[in-house]
mmCIF file of C-alpha atoms (C1' of nucleotides) in Angstrom:
data_model
loop_
_atom_site.group_PDB
_atom_site.id
_atom_site.type_symbol
_atom_site.label_atom_id
_atom_site.label_comp_id
_atom_site.label_asym_id
_atom_site.label_seq_id
_atom_site.Cartn_x
_atom_site.Cartn_y
_atom_site.Cartn_z
ATOM 1 C CA MET A 153 -0.208 0.232 -0.294
ATOM 2 C CA LEU A 154 1.049 3.672 0.078
ATOM 3 C CA LEU A 155 2.443 3.229 -3.626
ATOM 4 C CA GLY A 156 5.462 6.738 -3.743
ATOM 5 C CA CYS A 157 5.918 6.187 -0.327
ATOM 6 C CA PRO A 158 8.693 4.500 1.264
ATOM 7 C CA GLU A 159 7.362 1.772 3.704
ATOM 8 C CA TYR A 160 9.316 2.810 6.578
ATOM 9 C CA TRP A 161 7.906 6.258 6.450
ATOM 10 C CA VAL A 162 4.225 4.703 7.026
ATOM 11 C CA LEU A 163 4.654 3.564 10.989
ATOM 12 C CA ASP A 164 0.107 3.591 11.574
ATOM 13 C CA PHE A 165 -3.307 4.279 9.720
ATOM 14 C CA ILE A 166 -6.467 4.500 11.038
ATOM 15 C CA ILE A 167 -9.761 4.611 9.480
ATOM 16 C CA LEU A 168 -12.963 6.867 11.206
ATOM 17 C CA LEU A 169 -15.783 5.886 10.253
ATOM 18 C CA GLN A 170 -18.322 9.093 11.466
ATOM 19 C CA ARG A 171 -21.939 8.442 10.845
ATOM 20 C CA LYS A 172 -24.305 11.533 11.513
ATOM 21 C CA SER A 173 -27.916 10.341 12.426
ATOM 22 C CA ASP A 174 -29.074 13.157 10.792
ATOM 23 C CA GLN A 175 -27.738 13.048 7.220
ATOM 24 C CA ALA A 176 -27.433 10.394 4.890
ATOM 25 C CA GLY A 177 -24.432 9.181 4.170
ATOM 26 C CA MET A 178 -20.743 8.544 6.503
ATOM 27 C CA ILE A 179 -17.516 10.408 6.465
ATOM 28 C CA ILE A 180 -14.383 8.586 6.767
ATOM 29 C CA LYS A 181 -11.511 10.425 8.278
ATOM 30 C CA SER A 182 -8.285 8.881 7.560
ATOM 31 C CA TYR A 183 -5.152 9.281 9.428
ATOM 32 C CA VAL A 184 -1.915 7.993 8.622
ATOM 33 C CA CYS A 185 1.368 8.364 10.424
ATOM 34 C CA ILE A 186 3.629 9.283 7.616
ATOM 35 C CA LYS A 187 7.607 9.938 9.535
ATOM 36 C CA HIS A 188 5.892 10.125 13.011
ATOM 37 C CA HIS A 189 3.411 13.359 11.265
ATOM 38 C CA TRP A 190 -0.164 12.657 11.709
ATOM 39 C CA ILE A 191 -1.816 13.430 8.590
ATOM 40 C CA GLY A 192 -5.450 13.909 8.347
ATOM 41 C CA HIS A 193 -8.055 13.005 5.223
ATOM 42 C CA GLU A 194 -11.560 13.466 5.007
ATOM 43 C CA LYS A 195 -14.138 11.588 2.474
ATOM 44 C CA GLN A 196 -18.139 11.451 1.833
ATOM 45 C CA ILE A 197 -19.515 8.611 1.159
ATOM 46 C CA PRO A 198 -23.082 9.587 -0.069
ATOM 47 C CA GLU A 199 -25.315 6.693 0.289
ATOM 48 C CA PRO A 200 -24.158 3.772 2.339
ATOM 49 C CA THR A 201 -26.763 4.214 4.729
ATOM 50 C CA THR A 202 -27.752 0.495 3.775
ATOM 51 C CA LYS A 203 -24.709 -1.063 3.370
ATOM 52 C CA THR A 204 -22.507 -1.585 6.170
ATOM 53 C CA TRP A 205 -19.263 0.276 6.823
ATOM 54 C CA LYS A 206 -16.993 -2.485 5.180
ATOM 55 C CA GLU A 207 -19.059 -2.723 1.964
ATOM 56 C CA ALA A 208 -19.368 1.229 2.022
ATOM 57 C CA LEU A 209 -15.266 1.216 1.976
ATOM 58 C CA SER A 210 -14.930 -1.399 -1.041
ATOM 59 C CA GLY A 211 -14.661 1.623 -3.470
ATOM 60 C CA SER A 212 -11.817 2.668 -1.738
ATOM 61 C CA TYR A 213 -10.678 0.397 0.068
ATOM 62 C CA SER A 214 -9.658 -3.763 -0.658
ATOM 63 C CA SER A 215 -9.270 -6.597 1.484
ATOM 64 C CA SER A 216 -7.247 -8.886 0.489
ATOM 65 C CA THR A 217 -7.845 -13.005 0.590
ATOM 66 C CA SER A 218 -5.439 -13.113 3.499
ATOM 67 C CA GLY A 219 -7.769 -10.588 5.550
ATOM 68 C CA ASN A 220 -4.930 -7.343 5.448
ATOM 69 C CA TRP A 221 -6.547 -4.467 4.092
ATOM 70 C CA SER A 222 -4.845 -2.899 1.171
ATOM 71 C CA TRP A 223 -5.624 0.007 -0.690
ATOM 72 C CA ASP A 224 -7.349 0.016 -4.256
ATOM 73 C CA ALA A 225 -4.650 -0.202 -6.791
ATOM 74 C CA SER A 226 -7.091 2.919 -8.371
ATOM 75 C CA ASP A 227 -6.600 5.373 -5.409
ATOM 76 C CA GLN A 228 -3.452 4.338 -4.307
ATOM 77 C CA SER A 229 -1.602 6.696 -6.627
ATOM 78 C CA ASN A 230 -3.919 9.634 -5.396
ATOM 79 C CA PHE A 231 -3.591 8.582 -1.875
ATOM 80 C CA LEU A 232 -0.407 10.715 -0.930
ATOM 81 C CA ALA A 233 -1.497 13.425 -3.075
ATOM 82 C CA HIS A 234 -4.603 13.476 -0.865
ATOM 83 C CA PHE A 235 -2.708 13.474 2.185
ATOM 84 C CA MET A 236 0.047 15.425 1.591
ATOM 85 C CA PHE A 237 -1.108 17.816 -0.958
ATOM 86 C CA GLU A 238 -4.727 18.497 -0.353
ATOM 87 C CA ASP A 239 -5.936 20.423 2.458
ATOM 88 C CA PRO A 240 -5.247 18.029 5.517
ATOM 89 C CA ILE A 241 -7.460 18.309 8.796
ATOM 90 C CA PRO A 242 -5.736 20.513 10.899
ATOM 91 C CA ARG A 243 -3.878 18.933 13.724
ATOM 92 C CA LYS A 244 -3.695 20.115 16.868
ATOM 93 C CA ARG A 245 -1.159 22.699 18.020
ATOM 94 C CA LYS A 246 1.654 20.164 20.779
ATOM 95 C CA ASN A 247 0.968 22.557 23.508
ATOM 96 C CA SER A 248 -2.623 22.969 23.932
ATOM 97 C CA MET A 249 -2.151 23.476 28.166
ATOM 98 C CA LYS A 250 -4.190 27.328 28.939
ATOM 99 C CA VAL A 251 -3.940 29.271 31.417
ATOM 100 C CA MET A 252 -7.325 29.891 32.660
ATOM 101 C CA PHE A 253 -8.337 32.063 35.647
ATOM 102 C CA LYS A 254 -10.354 30.700 38.810
ATOM 103 C CA CYS A 255 -12.605 31.437 40.927
ATOM 104 C CA LEU A 256 -11.741 30.360 44.637
ATOM 105 C CA TRP A 257 -14.664 31.515 46.110
ATOM 106 C CA LYS A 258 -16.852 29.465 48.404
ATOM 107 C CA ASN A 259 -19.519 27.826 45.821
ATOM 108 C CA CYS A 260 -18.043 29.813 42.622
ATOM 109 C CA GLU A 261 -16.537 27.816 39.759
ATOM 110 C CA LYS A 262 -16.173 30.523 37.344
ATOM 111 C CA VAL A 263 -13.385 30.258 35.485
ATOM 112 C CA LEU A 264 -12.173 32.964 32.896
ATOM 113 C CA SER A 265 -9.514 33.068 30.377
ATOM 114 C CA THR A 266 -8.119 36.545 31.348
ATOM 115 C CA SER A 267 -7.244 37.961 35.079
ATOM 116 C CA SER A 268 -8.839 41.116 34.071
ATOM 117 C CA GLY A 269 -12.115 39.181 33.419
ATOM 118 C CA ILE A 270 -11.264 37.092 36.492
ATOM 119 C CA GLN A 271 -10.847 40.555 38.877
ATOM 120 C CA ARG A 272 -13.798 41.951 38.040
ATOM 121 C CA HIS A 273 -15.872 39.081 38.113
ATOM 122 C CA ILE A 274 -14.598 38.475 41.844
ATOM 123 C CA ARG A 275 -15.087 42.961 42.308
ATOM 124 C CA THR A 276 -18.403 42.647 41.300
ATOM 125 C CA LEU A 277 -20.347 39.565 42.178
ATOM 126 C CA HIS A 278 -18.607 38.851 45.350
ATOM 127 C CA LEU A 279 -16.821 42.273 46.515
ATOM 128 C CA GLY A 280 -20.187 43.949 45.641
ATOM 129 C CA ARG A 281 -18.354 47.043 44.435
ATOM 130 C CA ASN A 282 -18.922 48.926 41.557
ATOM 131 C CA SER A 283 -19.654 47.074 38.098
ATOM 132 C CA ASP A 284 -19.457 50.234 36.037
ATOM 133 C CA SER A 285 -15.619 51.232 37.436
ATOM 134 C CA ASP A 286 -12.086 49.136 36.655
ATOM 135 C CA TYR A 287 -10.964 50.009 40.190
ATOM 136 C CA SER A 288 -9.119 47.563 42.071
ATOM 137 C CA ASP A 289 -7.819 47.692 45.792
ATOM 138 C CA GLY A 290 -5.737 44.212 44.220
ATOM 139 C CA GLU A 291 -7.587 42.286 46.676
ATOM 140 C CA GLU A 292 -9.358 40.144 44.069
ATOM 141 C CA ASP A 293 -5.892 38.641 43.833
ATOM 142 C CA PHE A 294 -6.632 36.426 46.987
ATOM 143 C CA TYR A 295 -9.757 35.000 45.639
ATOM 144 C CA TYR A 296 -8.666 33.569 42.512
ATOM 145 C CA SER A 297 -5.741 31.400 41.013
ATOM 146 C CA GLU A 298 -4.254 30.693 37.600
ATOM 147 C CA ILE A 299 -4.763 27.172 36.337
ATOM 148 C CA GLU A 300 -3.781 25.323 33.361
ATOM 149 C CA VAL A 301 -6.310 23.459 31.130
ATOM 150 C CA ASN A 302 -6.265 21.088 29.070
ATOM 151 C CA MET A 303 -8.376 23.055 25.477
ATOM 152 C CA ASP A 304 -8.045 19.391 23.638
ATOM 153 C CA SER A 305 -10.497 17.754 26.816
ATOM 154 C CA LEU A 306 -12.593 20.820 25.962
ATOM 155 C CA THR A 307 -13.915 20.379 22.226
ATOM 156 C CA GLU A 308 -15.983 22.967 21.026
ATOM 157 C CA GLY A 309 -18.831 20.879 22.035
ATOM 158 C CA LEU A 310 -18.005 21.032 25.651
ATOM 159 C CA SER A 311 -16.876 24.668 25.330
ATOM 160 C CA SER A 312 -20.226 26.011 27.333
ATOM 161 C CA LEU A 313 -19.467 23.984 30.208
ATOM 162 C CA THR A 314 -18.003 25.111 33.318
ATOM 163 C CA PRO A 315 -14.144 23.211 34.205
ATOM 164 C CA THR A 316 -14.518 22.480 37.323
ATOM 165 C CA SER A 317 -11.509 21.606 38.170
ATOM 166 C CA PRO A 318 -7.816 22.063 36.316
ATOM 167 C CA THR A 319 -7.450 17.626 37.342
ATOM 168 C CA THR A 320 -10.826 16.962 35.373
ATOM 169 C CA ALA A 321 -8.708 17.983 32.240
ATOM 170 C CA CYS A 322 -7.643 14.591 30.172
ATOM 171 C CA PRO A 323 -4.012 13.881 29.025
ATOM 172 C CA PRO A 324 -3.554 15.055 25.518
ATOM 173 C CA PRO A 325 -3.918 12.831 22.533
ATOM 174 C CA ILE A 326 -1.350 11.346 21.638
ATOM 175 C CA PHE A 327 -2.587 11.583 17.812
ATOM 176 C CA PRO A 328 -4.389 14.132 16.620
ATOM 177 C CA PRO A 329 -7.929 12.329 15.408
ATOM 178 C CA PRO A 330 -9.899 14.250 16.536
ATOM 179 C CA LEU A 331 -12.729 12.215 18.462
ATOM 180 C CA THR A 332 -15.513 14.927 18.711
ATOM 181 C CA GLU A 333 -18.930 14.882 17.908
ATOM 182 C CA VAL A 334 -19.367 11.755 17.052
ATOM 183 C CA PRO A 335 -22.505 10.056 17.358
ATOM 184 C CA HIS A 336 -21.934 7.002 16.080
ATOM 185 C CA SER A 337 -17.957 5.327 15.082
ATOM 186 C CA GLU A 338 -15.988 2.477 14.354
ATOM 187 C CA HIS A 339 -12.716 2.096 14.153
ATOM 188 C CA ILE A 340 -10.670 -0.201 11.894
ATOM 189 C CA ARG A 341 -6.674 -0.307 12.206
ATOM 190 C CA MET A 342 -5.172 -1.002 9.303
ATOM 191 C CA ASN A 343 -1.968 -2.706 9.512
ATOM 192 C CA GLY A 344 0.843 -1.052 6.943
ATOM 193 C CA SER A 345 4.019 -3.296 7.631
ATOM 194 C CA GLN A 346 3.947 -6.499 9.506
ATOM 195 C CA SER A 347 7.592 -5.841 10.166
ATOM 196 C CA HIS A 348 7.634 -2.718 12.041
ATOM 197 C CA PRO A 349 7.327 -2.893 15.744
ATOM 198 C CA PRO A 350 4.148 -1.763 17.549
ATOM 199 C CA THR A 351 3.924 2.308 17.367
ATOM 200 C CA LEU A 352 3.208 4.438 20.401
ATOM 201 C CA LEU A 353 -0.324 4.959 19.221
ATOM 202 C CA SER A 354 -0.664 1.058 19.357
ATOM 203 C CA GLN A 355 0.239 0.611 22.492
ATOM 204 C CA SER A 356 -0.978 2.816 24.992
ATOM 205 C CA ALA A 357 -4.169 4.186 22.279
ATOM 206 C CA PRO A 358 -6.886 3.285 24.950
ATOM 207 C CA SER A 359 -5.242 4.648 27.648
ATOM 208 C CA THR A 360 -5.264 8.144 26.066
ATOM 209 C CA LEU A 361 -8.409 8.206 24.120
ATOM 210 C CA CYS A 362 -10.701 10.326 27.025
ATOM 211 C CA HIS A 363 -13.814 9.279 27.668
ATOM 212 C CA ILE A 364 -16.002 12.536 28.598
ATOM 213 C CA ARG A 365 -19.396 11.537 29.844
ATOM 214 C CA THR A 366 -22.329 14.801 30.204
ATOM 215 C CA ASP A 367 -25.760 15.084 30.226
ATOM 216 C CA HIS A 368 -25.219 16.278 26.888
ATOM 217 C CA ALA A 369 -26.030 14.343 23.635
ATOM 218 C CA TYR A 370 -22.848 14.944 22.717
ATOM 219 C CA GLN A 371 -20.417 11.983 23.484
ATOM 220 C CA VAL A 372 -17.274 10.848 22.772
ATOM 221 C CA GLN A 373 -17.138 6.949 21.786
ATOM 222 C CA HIS A 374 -14.948 4.995 24.176
ATOM 223 C CA LEU A 375 -12.680 2.714 21.653
ATOM 224 C CA ASN A 376 -10.899 -0.628 23.210
ATOM 225 C CA TYR A 377 -8.715 -1.516 21.042
ATOM 226 C CA LEU A 378 -8.051 -5.504 21.674
ATOM 227 C CA SER A 379 -5.614 -6.943 19.057
ATOM 228 C CA GLU A 380 -4.399 -6.777 15.404
ATOM 229 C CA GLU A 381 -7.445 -7.431 14.082
ATOM 230 C CA GLY A 382 -8.937 -4.695 14.511
ATOM 231 C CA TRP A 383 -10.951 -2.100 17.121
ATOM 232 C CA LYS A 384 -13.978 -3.395 19.150
ATOM 233 C CA LYS A 385 -17.257 -1.540 20.603
ATOM 234 C CA PRO A 386 -16.538 -2.076 24.393
ATOM 235 C CA ARG A 387 -19.995 -3.458 25.431
ATOM 236 C CA GLY A 388 -22.389 -0.534 27.289
ATOM 237 C CA GLU A 389 -22.322 -0.382 31.255
ATOM 238 C CA ALA A 390 -25.786 2.177 31.066
ATOM 239 C CA LYS A 391 -28.598 -0.104 32.491
ATOM 240 C CA LYS A 392 -31.347 -0.070 29.915
ATOM 241 C CA CYS A 393 -34.724 -0.620 30.566
ATOM 242 C CA ARG A 394 -34.833 -4.511 30.958
ATOM 243 C CA LYS A 395 -32.803 -3.769 34.082
ATOM 244 C CA VAL A 396 -34.094 -0.722 34.956
ATOM 245 C CA TYR A 397 -37.623 -1.388 34.796
ATOM 246 C CA GLY A 398 -36.922 -5.344 34.977
ATOM 247 C CA MET A 399 -39.134 -7.822 33.241
ATOM 248 C CA GLU A 400 -42.922 -7.609 34.610
ATOM 249 C CA LYS A 401 -42.727 -3.397 33.944
ATOM 250 C CA ARG A 402 -41.923 -4.234 30.184
ATOM 251 C CA ASP A 403 -44.695 -2.299 29.143
ATOM 252 C CA MET A 404 -42.542 0.853 29.933
ATOM 253 C CA TRP A 405 -38.993 0.007 28.319
ATOM 254 C CA CYS A 406 -38.353 1.740 24.756
ATOM 255 C CA THR A 407 -39.541 0.441 22.061
ATOM 256 C CA ALA A 408 -36.251 -0.362 20.998
ATOM 257 C CA CYS A 409 -35.301 -2.628 24.249
ATOM 258 C CA ARG A 410 -38.665 -4.376 23.336
ATOM 259 C CA TRP A 411 -37.776 -4.972 19.896
ATOM 260 C CA LYS A 412 -34.528 -5.943 20.993
ATOM 261 C CA LYS A 413 -32.966 -3.129 19.561
ATOM 262 C CA ALA A 414 -30.249 -0.665 20.847
ATOM 263 C CA CYS A 415 -31.734 0.576 23.373
ATOM 264 C CA GLN A 416 -32.572 4.310 22.910
ATOM 265 C CA ARG A 417 -33.469 6.113 26.436
ATOM 266 C CA PHE A 418 -30.377 4.593 27.842
ATOM 267 C CA ILE A 419 -27.617 5.449 25.702
ATOM 268 C CA ASP A 420 -23.947 4.382 26.331
ATOM 269 C "C1'" DC B 288 -26.316 -17.505 33.164
ATOM 270 C "C1'" DG B 289 -28.085 -12.751 32.413
ATOM 271 C "C1'" DT B 290 -28.206 -8.614 29.466
ATOM 272 C "C1'" DG B 291 -27.355 -6.045 24.832
ATOM 273 C "C1'" DC B 292 -28.402 -6.262 20.475
ATOM 274 C "C1'" DC B 293 -27.696 -7.803 15.318
ATOM 275 C "C1'" DG B 294 -29.878 -9.971 12.000
ATOM 276 C "C1'" DG B 295 -33.633 -11.456 10.335
ATOM 277 C "C1'" DG B 296 -37.689 -12.863 9.927
ATOM 278 C "C1'" DG B 297 -42.990 -11.214 10.291
ATOM 279 C "C1'" DT B 298 -47.534 -8.795 9.507
ATOM 280 C "C1'" DA C 151 -43.830 1.186 9.326
ATOM 281 C "C1'" DC C 152 -44.423 -1.547 13.245
ATOM 282 C "C1'" DC C 153 -42.824 -5.847 15.672
ATOM 283 C "C1'" DC C 154 -41.416 -10.561 17.080
ATOM 284 C "C1'" DC C 155 -37.307 -13.760 18.371
ATOM 285 C "C1'" DG C 156 -32.931 -16.276 17.170
ATOM 286 C "C1'" DG C 157 -28.604 -16.479 18.515
ATOM 287 C "C1'" DC C 158 -23.996 -14.812 19.995
ATOM 288 C "C1'" DA C 159 -20.914 -11.739 22.856
ATOM 289 C "C1'" DC C 160 -19.738 -10.051 26.808
ATOM 290 C "C1'" DG C 161 -19.402 -9.275 31.759
#
DNA sequence: CGTGCCGGGGT
DNA sequence: ACCCCGGCACG
C-alpha cells in the first residue's frame, strides 16, 4: 500500500468512519502516520446508509484474501497526494495547555480566560464593588488562582461547560484524530507493515482516548483496542430498560428495548 | 447465566 | 412502518 511512499515512513494508519444521525451518508476520516507526523484526510461517501461499513469502503479499499487491508489500486496513486497536498485536517497544536483563571470564592467555580475578567467577576459579584468601575485595590487577587486547562479536552461541544477543576482535564491525546461529535463511529486499524514494531499509538491508544461523560447529547465513543484484528466497541455499562424496569414492567421499556434493538433511552 | 442487541424474519 | 425473536457476544 501507499505507492510512492517509502514503506518505512508509514508507521500507522487509522480509518475513522463517522455516521451522523441527521444526514445520509458517511464520512471517512483517514489518518496516516508518516515519519511520526499524523496527517488526516476526510472523504464523504454519499449513500451507504443501507450498506455496512465494509461494503461502503469497498470502493476505496480492498481486502485481500489474507485478511490484510490494502489500498485499492485506482486510489493508490492519489493517496499520497490526498494526504500530502490536499487540505489536511488541521493538526492540533502541540502545547494545548492554556492558562485560565479560576474563582476561589466558596461555591463559585467560575473560570475565565483573562485575569482582568476574573478580577471584574470577583469585584462585582463577590465583593460588591461598583460594576462600572475598573478600579481595583488588589483584594481580588486573593480570590482567584491560575490554572492550566487542557484545551484538547474542552472541545467545541463542551465549550459551554465550566471546567470544575484542572484535574478534570484529560491527558493530551497522543494522535490527532479529533474524536469529537461522533454519535456513532467505528475504528478500523489498517496494518501497514508487519515488520515494524508496534507504534506508540497501538501500545497506548486505549488509555489516552478520553472518555467524556456529560448529560449533553455530545458524547465521545470509548473504543478499546483489543488485538491486531482491529477495534471493537466495548459493551455499554449503562443500565438499560430491561435492568431498570425489569421484565414485569416491560411496557415501560423504550420501543427499541422491547424489540431487542439498541436502547434509545439509556444510550452509552 | 443475565443482558444487550444484531440480523433476519413476519405482518 | 411496526413488531418479534434466534442467536451470539460479553460480563
